Short mmCIF file of C-alpha atoms in Angstrom, two decimals:
data_model
loop_
_atom_site.label_atom_id
_atom_site.label_comp_id
_atom_site.label_asym_id
_atom_site.label_seq_id
_atom_site.Cartn_x
_atom_site.Cartn_y
_atom_site.Cartn_z
CA MET A 711 54.75 29.68 -37.36
CA PRO A 712 51.16 29.81 -38.67
CA HIS A 713 48.85 26.88 -38.03
CA ARG A 714 48.26 24.53 -40.96
CA THR A 715 44.85 23.39 -42.06
CA ALA A 716 43.92 19.71 -42.10
CA ALA A 717 44.12 19.73 -45.91
CA GLU A 718 47.60 21.30 -45.80
CA MET A 719 48.80 18.69 -43.32
CA LEU A 720 47.51 15.97 -45.63
CA GLY A 721 49.32 17.58 -48.54
CA LEU A 722 46.19 17.56 -50.69
CA MET A 723 42.53 16.70 -50.42
CA ARG A 724 41.97 12.97 -50.41
CA GLU A 725 39.59 10.91 -52.49
CA CYS A 726 36.67 9.15 -50.84
CA TYR A 727 35.94 5.57 -51.79
CA ILE A 728 32.79 3.50 -51.36
CA TYR A 729 33.69 0.14 -49.84
CA ASP A 730 30.32 -1.42 -49.12
CA HIS A 731 26.64 -0.72 -48.68
CA VAL A 732 23.66 -2.57 -47.29
CA ARG A 733 19.97 -1.93 -46.89
CA THR A 734 16.95 -3.55 -45.36
CA PRO A 735 14.03 -4.59 -47.51
CA ARG A 736 11.32 -1.96 -47.62
CA GLY A 737 8.34 -2.96 -45.50
CA ARG A 738 4.87 -1.55 -45.99
CA GLY A 739 4.46 1.54 -43.84
CA ARG A 740 1.47 0.33 -41.90
CA ARG A 741 0.78 -1.76 -38.81
CA THR A 742 0.48 -4.89 -40.96
CA GLY A 743 3.84 -4.24 -42.66
CA GLY A 744 6.62 -6.76 -42.27
CA LEU A 745 8.93 -4.41 -40.37
CA HIS A 746 6.36 -2.75 -38.11
CA GLY A 747 7.32 -4.87 -35.11
CA VAL A 748 10.98 -3.82 -35.33
CA THR A 749 12.01 -0.58 -33.64
CA SER A 750 13.88 2.12 -35.51
CA LEU A 751 16.94 1.54 -33.34
CA ASN A 752 16.89 -2.21 -33.87
CA LEU A 753 16.61 -1.78 -37.63
CA VAL A 754 19.64 0.52 -37.79
CA VAL A 755 21.60 -1.75 -35.45
CA GLN A 756 21.09 -4.65 -37.84
CA VAL A 757 22.37 -2.55 -40.75
CA LEU A 758 25.47 -1.44 -38.82
CA LYS A 759 26.18 -4.97 -37.58
CA THR A 760 25.93 -6.32 -41.11
CA LEU A 761 28.41 -3.76 -42.41
CA ARG A 762 30.83 -4.44 -39.57
CA GLU A 763 30.61 -8.23 -39.72
CA ARG A 764 30.78 -8.80 -43.45
CA ASN A 765 33.77 -6.46 -43.73
CA ALA A 766 35.46 -7.88 -40.62
CA LEU A 767 35.86 -4.36 -39.25
CA ASP A 768 37.63 -3.69 -36.00
CA PRO A 769 35.10 -2.00 -33.67
CA HIS A 770 37.38 1.06 -33.54
CA ALA A 771 37.76 1.39 -37.33
CA VAL A 772 34.67 3.48 -38.10
CA GLU A 773 35.06 6.98 -36.70
CA ASP A 774 31.65 8.43 -37.45
CA VAL A 775 28.11 7.31 -38.28
CA ILE A 776 25.84 9.87 -39.94
CA LEU A 777 22.17 9.01 -40.44
CA GLY A 778 19.36 10.82 -42.18
CA VAL A 779 16.05 10.85 -40.32
CA CYS A 780 13.17 12.91 -41.65
CA GLU A 781 11.08 12.58 -38.48
CA PRO A 782 13.68 12.73 -35.67
CA VAL A 783 11.21 12.33 -32.80
CA GLY A 784 10.11 9.54 -30.50
CA GLU A 785 12.11 6.39 -31.10
CA GLN A 786 13.90 8.09 -34.03
CA GLY A 787 15.11 11.00 -31.91
CA ALA A 788 17.89 11.49 -29.36
CA ASN A 789 20.66 11.00 -31.95
CA ILE A 790 19.77 7.52 -33.14
CA ALA A 791 23.09 7.34 -35.03
CA ARG A 792 25.15 7.40 -31.84
CA CYS A 793 22.73 5.10 -30.04
CA ALA A 794 22.81 2.57 -32.88
CA ALA A 795 26.61 2.61 -33.20
CA LEU A 796 26.98 1.78 -29.53
CA SER A 797 24.24 -0.86 -29.66
CA ALA A 798 25.80 -2.46 -32.75
CA GLY A 799 29.10 -3.10 -30.99
CA TYR A 800 31.14 -0.25 -32.41
CA ALA A 801 33.74 1.28 -30.11
CA PRO A 802 32.74 4.06 -27.70
CA SER A 803 35.04 6.32 -29.75
CA THR A 804 32.67 6.08 -32.75
CA ALA A 805 30.81 9.36 -33.08
CA GLY A 806 27.25 9.68 -34.35
CA ILE A 807 25.13 12.41 -35.89
CA GLN A 808 21.57 12.46 -37.20
CA ILE A 809 20.53 14.98 -39.83
CA ASN A 810 17.26 16.06 -41.42
CA SER A 811 17.08 17.46 -44.93
CA PHE A 812 13.73 15.82 -45.66
CA CYS A 813 13.82 13.39 -48.62
CA ALA A 814 17.47 14.24 -49.30
CA SER A 815 18.59 13.13 -45.84
CA GLY A 816 19.99 9.68 -46.69
CA LEU A 817 22.22 10.88 -49.53
CA ASP A 818 23.18 14.05 -47.67
CA ALA A 819 24.35 11.82 -44.82
CA VAL A 820 26.61 9.88 -47.19
CA ASN A 821 27.85 13.11 -48.76
CA ILE A 822 28.72 14.52 -45.34
CA ALA A 823 30.56 11.31 -44.46
CA ALA A 824 32.46 11.60 -47.75
CA ALA A 825 33.32 15.22 -47.01
CA LYS A 826 34.78 14.18 -43.67
CA VAL A 827 36.96 11.62 -45.41
CA VAL A 828 38.08 14.04 -48.13
CA SER A 829 38.97 16.72 -45.57
CA GLY A 830 40.81 14.32 -43.28
CA GLN A 831 38.33 14.51 -40.40
CA ALA A 832 37.69 10.77 -40.66
CA ASP A 833 39.36 7.79 -42.31
CA LEU A 834 36.34 5.48 -42.29
CA ALA A 835 32.72 6.56 -41.84
CA ILE A 836 29.21 5.34 -42.48
CA GLY A 837 26.47 7.44 -44.02
CA GLY A 838 22.90 6.26 -44.31
CA GLY A 839 19.46 6.72 -42.87
CA VAL A 840 16.32 5.24 -41.39
CA GLU A 841 12.61 5.90 -41.51
CA MET A 842 10.03 3.72 -39.81
CA MET A 843 6.95 5.29 -41.34
CA SER A 844 4.63 2.73 -39.77
CA ARG A 845 5.86 3.73 -36.30
CA VAL A 846 6.75 7.43 -36.63
CA PRO A 847 4.29 8.98 -39.10
CA MET A 848 5.03 11.74 -41.58
CA ASP A 849 4.79 15.20 -39.97
CA GLY A 850 5.23 13.53 -36.58
CA SER A 851 7.81 16.15 -35.69
CA GLY A 852 5.50 19.06 -36.55
CA GLY A 853 7.68 22.10 -37.04
CA ILE A 854 7.31 25.61 -38.37
CA VAL A 855 6.36 24.55 -41.89
CA SER A 856 3.07 23.17 -40.67
CA THR A 857 2.49 25.42 -37.66
CA ASP A 858 3.62 28.94 -38.58
CA PRO A 859 1.45 30.57 -41.28
CA THR A 860 3.86 33.51 -41.61
CA LEU A 861 6.46 31.18 -43.12
CA THR A 862 4.09 29.50 -45.53
CA ALA A 863 2.70 32.87 -46.59
CA HIS A 864 6.20 34.17 -47.23
CA ILE A 865 7.56 31.23 -49.25
CA GLY A 866 4.29 30.05 -50.81
CA SER A 867 4.68 26.44 -49.70
CA VAL A 868 2.04 23.87 -50.58
CA LEU A 869 1.63 20.14 -50.20
CA GLN A 870 4.26 18.27 -52.21
CA GLY A 871 1.65 16.40 -54.21
CA ILE A 872 0.10 19.68 -55.35
CA ALA A 873 3.55 20.90 -56.41
CA ALA A 874 4.00 17.65 -58.33
CA ASP A 875 0.69 18.24 -60.10
CA ALA A 876 1.75 21.80 -60.89
CA ILE A 877 5.02 20.61 -62.42
CA ALA A 878 3.13 18.09 -64.53
CA THR A 879 0.77 20.82 -65.72
CA MET A 880 3.63 23.18 -66.60
CA ASP A 881 5.53 20.50 -68.50
CA GLY A 882 2.53 18.95 -70.19
CA PHE A 883 2.71 15.53 -68.51
CA THR A 884 -0.69 13.86 -68.70
CA ARG A 885 -2.28 11.44 -66.28
CA GLN A 886 -1.74 8.71 -68.86
CA ALA A 887 1.98 9.50 -69.13
CA ALA A 888 2.38 9.43 -65.35
CA ASP A 889 0.51 6.13 -65.07
CA ALA A 890 2.55 4.60 -67.89
CA TYR A 891 5.73 5.62 -66.06
CA ALA A 892 4.43 4.04 -62.84
CA VAL A 893 3.62 0.76 -64.57
CA GLU A 894 7.13 0.66 -66.01
CA SER A 895 8.63 1.31 -62.56
CA GLN A 896 6.71 -1.68 -61.22
CA ARG A 897 7.82 -3.85 -64.14
CA ARG A 898 11.48 -2.90 -63.75
CA ALA A 899 11.49 -3.45 -59.99
CA ALA A 900 9.86 -6.86 -60.26
CA HIS A 901 12.32 -7.83 -63.02
CA ALA A 902 15.25 -6.69 -60.87
CA TRP A 903 14.10 -8.84 -57.98
CA ASP A 904 13.51 -11.84 -60.25
CA GLU A 905 17.04 -11.48 -61.64
CA GLY A 906 18.59 -11.19 -58.20
CA ARG A 907 19.89 -7.67 -58.78
CA PHE A 908 19.20 -6.66 -55.17
CA ASP A 909 20.63 -9.80 -53.58
CA GLY A 910 23.99 -8.28 -52.65
CA ALA A 911 22.44 -5.24 -51.01
CA VAL A 912 19.36 -6.45 -49.17
CA MET A 913 19.81 -8.07 -45.77
CA ALA A 914 17.18 -10.14 -44.01
CA VAL A 915 15.71 -8.42 -40.96
CA THR A 916 15.04 -10.38 -37.78
CA ASP A 917 12.94 -9.68 -34.71
CA ILE A 918 14.13 -9.63 -31.10
CA ASN A 919 13.93 -13.44 -31.01
CA GLY A 920 16.20 -13.80 -34.04
CA ASP A 921 13.40 -14.94 -36.32
CA MET A 922 13.43 -13.53 -39.86
CA VAL A 923 10.55 -11.14 -40.47
CA LEU A 924 11.32 -9.74 -43.93
CA ASP A 925 13.89 -10.37 -46.66
CA ARG A 926 12.22 -8.82 -49.71
CA ASP A 927 10.65 -5.48 -50.60
CA GLU A 928 6.93 -5.85 -50.00
CA HIS A 929 5.49 -2.68 -51.52
CA LEU A 930 5.76 -3.97 -55.10
CA ARG A 931 2.61 -4.47 -57.14
CA PRO A 932 3.86 -6.14 -60.35
CA GLU A 933 0.29 -6.80 -61.44
CA THR A 934 -0.28 -3.05 -61.88
CA THR A 935 -1.61 -1.94 -65.25
CA GLU A 936 -2.52 1.40 -66.74
CA GLU A 937 -6.13 0.27 -66.63
CA SER A 938 -6.00 -0.45 -62.89
CA LEU A 939 -4.31 2.89 -62.20
CA ALA A 940 -6.93 4.73 -64.23
CA GLU A 941 -9.50 3.73 -61.62
CA LEU A 942 -7.70 5.64 -58.83
CA LYS A 943 -8.86 9.11 -57.89
CA PRO A 944 -6.33 12.00 -57.74
CA SER A 945 -4.94 12.30 -54.23
CA PHE A 946 -4.41 16.05 -54.02
CA GLU A 947 -7.25 17.64 -55.97
CA SER A 948 -9.40 18.47 -52.95
CA PHE A 949 -6.45 20.04 -51.11
CA ALA A 950 -5.58 22.13 -54.17
CA ARG A 951 -9.11 23.50 -54.32
CA ARG A 952 -8.88 24.69 -50.71
CA GLY A 953 -6.55 27.51 -51.64
CA PHE A 954 -3.23 25.85 -52.36
CA GLU A 955 -3.87 26.04 -56.10
CA ASP A 956 -4.38 29.78 -55.77
CA VAL A 957 -1.04 30.13 -53.99
CA LEU A 958 0.80 28.52 -56.90
CA ILE A 959 -1.16 30.36 -59.58
CA GLN A 960 -0.34 33.66 -57.89
CA ARG A 961 3.37 32.80 -58.05
CA PHE A 962 3.17 31.22 -61.52
CA PRO A 963 0.36 32.94 -63.48
CA GLU A 964 1.11 30.81 -66.53
CA LEU A 965 -0.49 27.87 -64.71
CA GLU A 966 -4.09 29.16 -64.92
CA ALA A 967 -5.23 25.87 -63.35
CA ILE A 968 -3.56 22.71 -62.03
CA ASP A 969 -4.34 19.35 -63.60
CA PRO A 970 -4.50 16.80 -60.73
CA ILE A 971 -2.75 13.70 -62.13
CA HIS A 972 -1.00 12.14 -59.13
CA HIS A 973 -2.44 9.42 -56.91
CA ALA A 974 -1.21 6.55 -54.75
CA GLY A 975 -0.27 4.46 -57.78
CA ASN A 976 2.06 6.96 -59.48
CA SER A 977 3.57 8.47 -56.33
CA SER A 978 6.18 7.06 -53.96
CA GLY A 979 5.04 4.45 -51.46
CA ILE A 980 5.02 4.88 -47.68
CA VAL A 981 7.41 2.26 -46.29
CA ASP A 982 9.83 1.37 -43.51
CA GLY A 983 13.55 0.88 -44.12
CA ALA A 984 17.17 1.64 -43.26
CA ALA A 985 20.47 1.69 -45.14
CA GLY A 986 24.17 2.31 -44.63
CA VAL A 987 27.13 3.08 -46.92
CA LEU A 988 30.72 2.48 -45.79
CA VAL A 989 33.11 5.11 -47.13
CA GLY A 990 36.74 5.89 -46.45
CA SER A 991 40.16 6.93 -47.66
CA LYS A 992 42.42 4.76 -49.79
CA ASP A 993 44.86 4.19 -46.93
CA ALA A 994 42.09 3.25 -44.50
CA GLY A 995 40.75 0.73 -46.97
CA ALA A 996 44.15 -0.85 -47.38
CA ALA A 997 44.72 -0.94 -43.62
CA HIS A 998 41.47 -2.82 -43.04
CA GLY A 999 41.61 -5.11 -46.06
CA LEU A 1000 38.73 -3.44 -47.86
CA LYS A 1001 38.21 -3.44 -51.63
CA ALA A 1002 37.19 -0.11 -53.12
CA ARG A 1003 34.16 -0.32 -55.38
CA ALA A 1004 33.75 3.30 -56.43
CA VAL A 1005 35.02 6.80 -55.77
CA ILE A 1006 32.71 9.73 -55.06
CA ARG A 1007 33.82 12.28 -57.64
CA ALA A 1008 31.59 15.14 -56.54
CA CYS A 1009 28.50 15.88 -54.50
CA ALA A 1010 26.38 18.92 -53.78
CA SER A 1011 23.22 20.15 -52.10
CA GLN A 1012 21.20 23.07 -53.37
CA GLY A 1013 17.93 24.90 -52.99
CA SER A 1014 15.35 25.67 -55.65
CA ASP A 1015 11.93 27.34 -55.69
CA PRO A 1016 10.24 26.37 -52.38
CA SER A 1017 6.76 26.39 -53.92
CA LEU A 1018 7.41 23.99 -56.78
CA MET A 1019 10.06 22.41 -54.53
CA LEU A 1020 10.57 19.28 -56.70
CA THR A 1021 12.58 20.77 -59.58
CA GLY A 1022 15.89 20.70 -57.71
CA PRO A 1023 17.33 17.48 -59.22
CA GLU A 1024 17.99 19.19 -62.54
CA THR A 1025 19.85 22.17 -61.05
CA VAL A 1026 21.88 20.27 -58.46
CA SER A 1027 22.83 17.64 -61.04
CA ALA A 1028 24.02 20.36 -63.41
CA ARG A 1029 26.08 21.80 -60.55
CA VAL A 1030 27.75 18.45 -59.84
CA LEU A 1031 28.51 17.91 -63.51
CA LYS A 1032 30.02 21.39 -63.77
CA LYS A 1033 32.25 20.73 -60.75
CA THR A 1034 33.85 17.79 -62.56
CA GLY A 1035 33.71 19.02 -66.14
CA THR A 1036 31.46 16.08 -66.98
CA GLY A 1037 28.80 16.17 -69.69
CA ILE A 1038 25.36 14.69 -69.23
CA ALA A 1039 26.13 12.30 -72.10
CA ASP A 1040 29.09 10.93 -70.14
CA ILE A 1041 26.83 9.53 -67.40
CA ASP A 1042 25.99 5.88 -67.96
CA LEU A 1043 23.24 5.46 -65.36
CA PHE A 1044 21.04 7.72 -63.25
CA GLU A 1045 18.99 7.20 -60.10
CA VAL A 1046 16.36 9.93 -59.75
CA ASN A 1047 14.07 9.47 -56.78
CA GLU A 1048 10.51 8.80 -57.86
CA ALA A 1049 8.85 11.01 -55.28
CA PHE A 1050 6.09 11.55 -57.85
CA ALA A 1051 6.00 10.50 -61.50
CA SER A 1052 6.44 14.09 -62.68
CA VAL A 1053 9.88 14.32 -61.01
CA PRO A 1054 11.73 11.73 -63.16
CA LEU A 1055 9.59 12.66 -66.17
CA ARG A 1056 10.82 16.24 -65.87
CA PHE A 1057 14.42 15.09 -65.38
CA LEU A 1058 14.19 12.99 -68.54
CA LYS A 1059 12.74 15.93 -70.46
CA VAL A 1060 15.17 18.60 -69.25
CA PHE A 1061 18.26 16.54 -70.07
CA ASP A 1062 16.74 14.75 -73.09
CA LEU A 1063 17.73 11.36 -71.69
CA ASP A 1064 17.11 7.85 -72.89
CA PRO A 1065 14.71 6.28 -70.34
CA GLY A 1066 16.89 3.18 -70.51
CA ARG A 1067 19.55 5.02 -68.50
CA VAL A 1068 17.30 6.21 -65.65
CA ASN A 1069 16.00 4.10 -62.74
CA VAL A 1070 16.60 0.88 -64.65
CA ASN A 1071 15.60 -1.24 -61.63
CA GLY A 1072 12.46 0.69 -60.80
CA GLY A 1073 12.14 3.27 -58.09
CA ALA A 1074 10.15 4.57 -55.17
CA ILE A 1075 6.82 4.32 -56.99
CA ALA A 1076 7.25 0.54 -56.99
CA LEU A 1077 9.59 -0.01 -54.06
CA GLY A 1078 8.61 2.76 -51.66
CA HIS A 1079 10.33 5.80 -50.17
CA PRO A 1080 11.55 5.43 -46.55
CA ILE A 1081 12.31 9.12 -46.50
CA GLY A 1082 15.43 9.33 -44.34
CA ALA A 1083 17.01 6.23 -45.89
CA THR A 1084 16.11 6.48 -49.58
CA GLY A 1085 19.15 8.45 -50.73
CA ALA A 1086 21.57 5.89 -49.33
CA MET A 1087 19.50 3.08 -50.85
CA LEU A 1088 19.56 4.73 -54.28
CA LEU A 1089 23.32 5.18 -54.14
CA GLY A 1090 23.73 1.49 -53.40
CA THR A 1091 21.32 0.51 -56.17
CA LEU A 1092 23.26 2.69 -58.62
CA LEU A 1093 26.61 1.16 -57.68
CA ASP A 1094 25.33 -2.42 -57.92
CA GLU A 1095 23.85 -1.78 -61.35
CA MET A 1096 27.04 -0.10 -62.58
CA GLU A 1097 28.94 -3.22 -61.61
CA ARG A 1098 26.38 -5.62 -63.07
CA ALA A 1099 26.15 -3.75 -66.38
CA ASP A 1100 29.88 -2.89 -66.47
CA LYS A 1101 29.29 0.87 -66.50
CA GLN A 1102 31.69 3.54 -65.32
CA LEU A 1103 29.87 6.72 -64.27
CA GLY A 1104 26.63 7.13 -62.35
CA LEU A 1105 24.68 10.00 -60.83
CA VAL A 1106 22.10 9.87 -58.05
CA THR A 1107 19.80 12.74 -57.10
CA LEU A 1108 16.74 13.46 -54.98
CA CYS A 1109 14.31 16.34 -54.56
CA ALA A 1110 13.17 17.30 -51.08
CA GLY A 1111 10.81 19.57 -49.19
CA LEU A 1112 11.12 23.36 -49.34
CA GLY A 1113 12.99 23.10 -52.65
CA LEU A 1114 16.02 21.20 -51.34
CA SER A 1115 17.90 18.73 -53.51
CA THR A 1116 21.12 16.73 -53.43
CA ALA A 1117 23.24 14.73 -55.85
CA ALA A 1118 26.40 12.66 -56.06
CA LEU A 1119 28.54 11.55 -58.99
CA VAL A 1120 30.32 8.23 -58.56
CA GLU A 1121 32.89 6.40 -60.67
CA ARG A 1122 33.71 2.72 -60.48
CA VAL A 1123 37.26 1.75 -59.62
#
């Protein structure tokens, strides 16, 4: 008798439901930031404990914890997912995996957890991520991208900010348009906090003594104006002039020259943070008394041009929509990571979207981008806003280094 696959034994592929999510506030990614004194492990432990305690989960219930970490070295290395699950009081049977797909890591972690549920490998799992950028700096892990010139020569990779400027030049986005978008991101984020839209998701973080150290995102600058942003110098112009611009022009002759429009005020902020999303099957939810909030209808990861590297959200989103036979007009709300202003501006242009449907509570320009955790945070933000505004379908997507991108389509239940 031939062996049966897991899907055949289940009878059919299962649906994966989102039961809960939680995130830390985003702390400034510097030594004076509110979360700097908390270790990466401790931050994740607090997220996992919060999910377990507020859902009254049996320690054996969660079978796997998958965490995105963009710099998996130092205190963020050695499989922090497994270490955190054990430290948070989950059963020794709870597995743990850490993954790195750059800025896409947090959502990819949730998507992998969902895939395990759909395939029957797990009944309940947690996907999420962590990045303590004040403690483990960007490029802390090194790697071939920054150390092997044969790779960069072959794929034509440049600094992400230069790619963002190139995209803006190609699509005709001016410095003024990028700054106006950034000001609106700040306004929306501040409004969301004032209205309590993040209250259900954001947990207070404590130090080793149990004292609260941060309970609110601290990267926001609601006083930002287009006039104040106009005073900032472009961040990537000098790097572009050192040869990176030539690399892109060689690959895309239509550029001729790159207009340097991005700076610290219209790019994502460097912050600390962690997040987790509890997903599972329908039967597992019923067994543990959990209320399903949404179902993950489809998800995908995809590569795009590694030089421009930030155009992936449009192609991976189209792929997810095609998988489900869904039209772009059917999506009520979008979360598109604001790595740089040109990324959501391009997404809006390509799909001809109403800005009132995209990043309605601000984004990483205002709130910050804790790289390994952002995708999970955005998914939670999307779900909360769908519930608040009584919307049905939402899509979340992120670009990432080397042309990677990921997306997920969720439906409220």
